[in-house]
mmCIF file of C-alpha atoms and ligand atoms in Angstrom:
data_model
loop_
_atom_site.group_PDB
_atom_site.id
_atom_site.type_symbol
_atom_site.label_atom_id
_atom_site.label_comp_id
_atom_site.label_asym_id
_atom_site.label_seq_id
_atom_site.Cartn_x
_atom_site.Cartn_y
_atom_site.Cartn_z
ATOM 1 C CA MET A 1 48.208 96.595 198.357
ATOM 2 C CA ALA A 2 44.310 97.806 198.411
ATOM 3 C CA ALA A 3 42.645 96.643 195.191
ATOM 4 C CA ASP A 4 40.166 98.911 193.552
ATOM 5 C CA HIS A 5 37.613 96.333 191.722
ATOM 6 C CA GLN A 6 34.803 97.746 189.032
ATOM 7 C CA VAL A 7 31.398 96.101 188.197
ATOM 8 C CA MET A 8 29.330 98.314 185.881
ATOM 9 C CA MET A 9 25.355 98.484 185.777
ATOM 10 C CA LEU A 10 24.241 97.536 182.390
ATOM 11 C CA ASN A 11 20.326 96.762 180.157
ATOM 12 C CA LYS A 12 22.582 94.206 178.614
ATOM 13 C CA GLY A 13 25.418 92.580 179.325
ATOM 14 C CA THR A 14 27.982 91.506 176.982
ATOM 15 C CA ASP A 15 26.605 88.239 176.950
ATOM 16 C CA GLY A 16 23.025 89.438 175.831
ATOM 17 C CA SER A 17 21.213 89.148 178.626
ATOM 18 C CA THR A 18 19.266 91.926 180.227
ATOM 19 C CA MET A 19 19.751 93.947 183.215
ATOM 20 C CA VAL A 20 23.308 93.036 184.713
ATOM 21 C CA PHE A 21 26.275 93.898 187.069
ATOM 22 C CA GLU A 22 29.123 92.716 185.325
ATOM 23 C CA PRO A 23 30.996 91.396 186.092
ATOM 24 C CA ALA A 24 28.775 89.772 188.242
ATOM 25 C CA PHE A 25 31.220 87.304 190.639
ATOM 26 C CA LEU A 26 33.888 89.277 192.100
ATOM 27 C CA SER A 27 36.892 87.190 193.701
ATOM 28 C CA ILE A 28 38.185 89.741 196.293
ATOM 29 C CA GLU A 29 40.482 90.450 199.303
ATOM 30 C CA VAL A 30 39.587 91.894 202.750
ATOM 31 C CA GLY A 31 40.315 95.507 202.245
ATOM 32 C CA ASP A 32 39.355 96.040 198.363
ATOM 33 C CA THR A 33 37.016 98.694 197.121
ATOM 34 C CA VAL A 34 34.748 97.971 194.556
ATOM 35 C CA THR A 35 33.288 100.568 192.339
ATOM 36 C CA PHE A 36 29.990 100.843 190.333
ATOM 37 C CA VAL A 37 29.686 102.520 188.016
ATOM 38 C CA PRO A 38 26.073 103.812 186.452
ATOM 39 C CA THR A 39 27.309 103.194 182.490
ATOM 40 C CA ASP A 40 23.506 102.878 181.954
ATOM 41 C CA LYS A 41 20.907 104.747 183.747
ATOM 42 C CA SER A 42 18.087 103.632 186.284
ATOM 43 C CA HIS A 43 20.406 101.584 188.165
ATOM 44 C CA ASN A 44 22.136 101.221 191.780
ATOM 45 C CA ALA A 45 23.840 99.027 194.228
ATOM 46 C CA GLU A 46 22.482 97.678 197.776
ATOM 47 C CA THR A 47 23.359 94.661 199.595
ATOM 48 C CA ILE A 48 20.326 92.213 200.599
ATOM 49 C CA LYS A 49 18.989 92.154 203.746
ATOM 50 C CA GLY A 50 20.704 88.823 205.094
ATOM 51 C CA MET A 51 23.135 87.711 202.577
ATOM 52 C CA THR A 52 25.945 89.612 204.048
ATOM 53 C CA PRO A 53 28.244 87.965 206.301
ATOM 54 C CA SER A 54 27.157 89.988 209.303
ATOM 55 C CA ALA A 55 24.226 92.450 209.866
ATOM 56 C CA ASP A 56 27.156 95.874 209.774
ATOM 57 C CA ALA A 57 28.676 94.793 206.745
ATOM 58 C CA THR A 58 26.035 96.241 204.041
ATOM 59 C CA PHE A 59 26.150 98.900 201.400
ATOM 60 C CA LYS A 60 23.350 100.964 200.072
ATOM 61 C CA GLY A 61 24.314 103.490 196.759
ATOM 62 C CA LYS A 62 21.780 105.814 194.721
ATOM 63 C CA ILE A 63 20.004 105.049 191.381
ATOM 64 C CA ASN A 64 22.201 106.644 188.663
ATOM 65 C CA GLU A 65 25.282 107.449 190.699
ATOM 66 C CA GLU A 66 28.641 106.043 190.722
ATOM 67 C CA PHE A 67 29.145 104.597 194.177
ATOM 68 C CA SER A 68 32.300 102.740 196.191
ATOM 69 C CA TYR A 69 32.329 100.396 198.840
ATOM 70 C CA THR A 70 35.682 99.071 200.358
ATOM 71 C CA PHE A 71 35.355 95.374 202.323
ATOM 72 C CA ASP A 72 36.233 95.287 205.673
ATOM 73 C CA VAL A 73 34.152 91.668 206.823
ATOM 74 C CA ALA A 74 35.509 88.575 205.242
ATOM 75 C CA GLY A 75 32.818 86.358 203.343
ATOM 76 C CA VAL A 76 29.662 86.288 200.546
ATOM 77 C CA TYR A 77 27.634 89.441 199.955
ATOM 78 C CA GLY A 78 24.534 89.685 197.704
ATOM 79 C CA TYR A 79 23.057 92.614 196.161
ATOM 80 C CA LYS A 80 20.953 93.780 193.956
ATOM 81 C CA CYS A 81 19.538 96.580 191.872
ATOM 82 C CA LEU A 82 16.916 97.757 193.654
ATOM 83 C CA PRO A 83 14.433 99.002 190.705
ATOM 84 C CA HIS A 84 15.342 95.544 188.547
ATOM 85 C CA LEU A 85 15.835 93.006 191.476
ATOM 86 C CA PRO A 86 11.927 90.838 190.145
ATOM 87 C CA MET A 87 14.294 91.079 186.733
ATOM 88 C CA GLY A 88 16.838 89.229 188.178
ATOM 89 C CA MET A 89 19.762 91.953 188.279
ATOM 90 C CA VAL A 90 21.587 90.609 191.066
ATOM 91 C CA GLY A 91 25.344 89.851 192.024
ATOM 92 C CA LEU A 92 27.760 88.191 194.397
ATOM 93 C CA ILE A 93 30.724 89.613 195.526
ATOM 94 C CA GLN A 94 33.249 86.646 197.809
ATOM 95 C CA VAL A 95 35.958 88.039 199.899
ATOM 96 C CA GLY A 96 39.188 86.925 201.611
ATOM 97 C CA GLY A 97 37.849 83.317 199.922
ATOM 98 C CA ASP A 98 34.972 83.156 202.547
ATOM 99 C CA SER A 99 32.414 81.437 202.284
ATOM 100 C CA SER A 100 31.307 80.511 205.288
ATOM 101 C CA ASN A 101 27.660 82.313 205.446
ATOM 102 C CA LEU A 102 26.443 80.620 202.275
ATOM 103 C CA GLU A 103 23.752 79.035 203.723
ATOM 104 C CA ALA A 104 22.378 82.373 205.161
ATOM 105 C CA LEU A 105 22.345 83.944 201.942
ATOM 106 C CA LYS A 106 20.412 80.642 199.827
ATOM 107 C CA ALA A 107 17.801 80.823 203.000
ATOM 108 C CA VAL A 108 17.129 84.404 201.746
ATOM 109 C CA LYS A 109 13.789 84.517 199.882
ATOM 110 C CA VAL A 110 14.268 86.390 196.314
ATOM 111 C CA PRO A 111 12.518 86.295 193.082
ATOM 112 C CA PRO A 112 12.676 83.515 190.669
ATOM 113 C CA LYS A 113 14.478 85.629 188.053
ATOM 114 C CA ALA A 114 16.982 86.827 191.233
ATOM 115 C CA ALA A 115 17.008 83.443 192.462
ATOM 116 C CA ALA A 116 17.798 80.991 189.326
ATOM 117 C CA ARG A 117 20.619 84.332 188.712
ATOM 118 C CA PHE A 118 22.491 83.475 192.761
ATOM 119 C CA GLU A 119 22.127 79.706 191.464
ATOM 120 C CA GLU A 120 24.549 80.093 188.589
ATOM 121 C CA LEU A 121 26.808 82.918 190.701
ATOM 122 C CA TYR A 122 27.084 80.209 193.894
ATOM 123 C CA THR A 123 29.206 77.940 191.271
ATOM 124 C CA GLN A 124 31.681 80.563 191.188
ATOM 125 C CA LEU A 125 32.223 81.115 194.359
ATOM 126 C CA GLN A 126 36.294 79.484 195.249
HETATM 127 CU CU1 CU B 1 19.289 98.082 187.568
#
């Protein structure tokens, strides 16, 4: 049974940090869907180039729109809110317990606040 997970796009997270996806880390199964919910305005969710298991496995939601994506390829996905990437608005999704493309993610340059959040998110990989 494929599951449907929800990620909220928030100006302020429950821990008080600003411009966040919540939860920022998800571990899901192949075939599961994630729905990004525009709880607050001015956010989107889109994969970061080089931070997906394959060049085809990408997604891009529109600003202020609820957006769903079904993950058919195992591996780790790094994604961002385009307007708030410099403020560290990023998230990480692990699919099928696979982290074989992690080194590729770590090689991608992102702004310092985003890099710091990714470092924290990488510690949650299973
Ligand atoms: Cu945002």
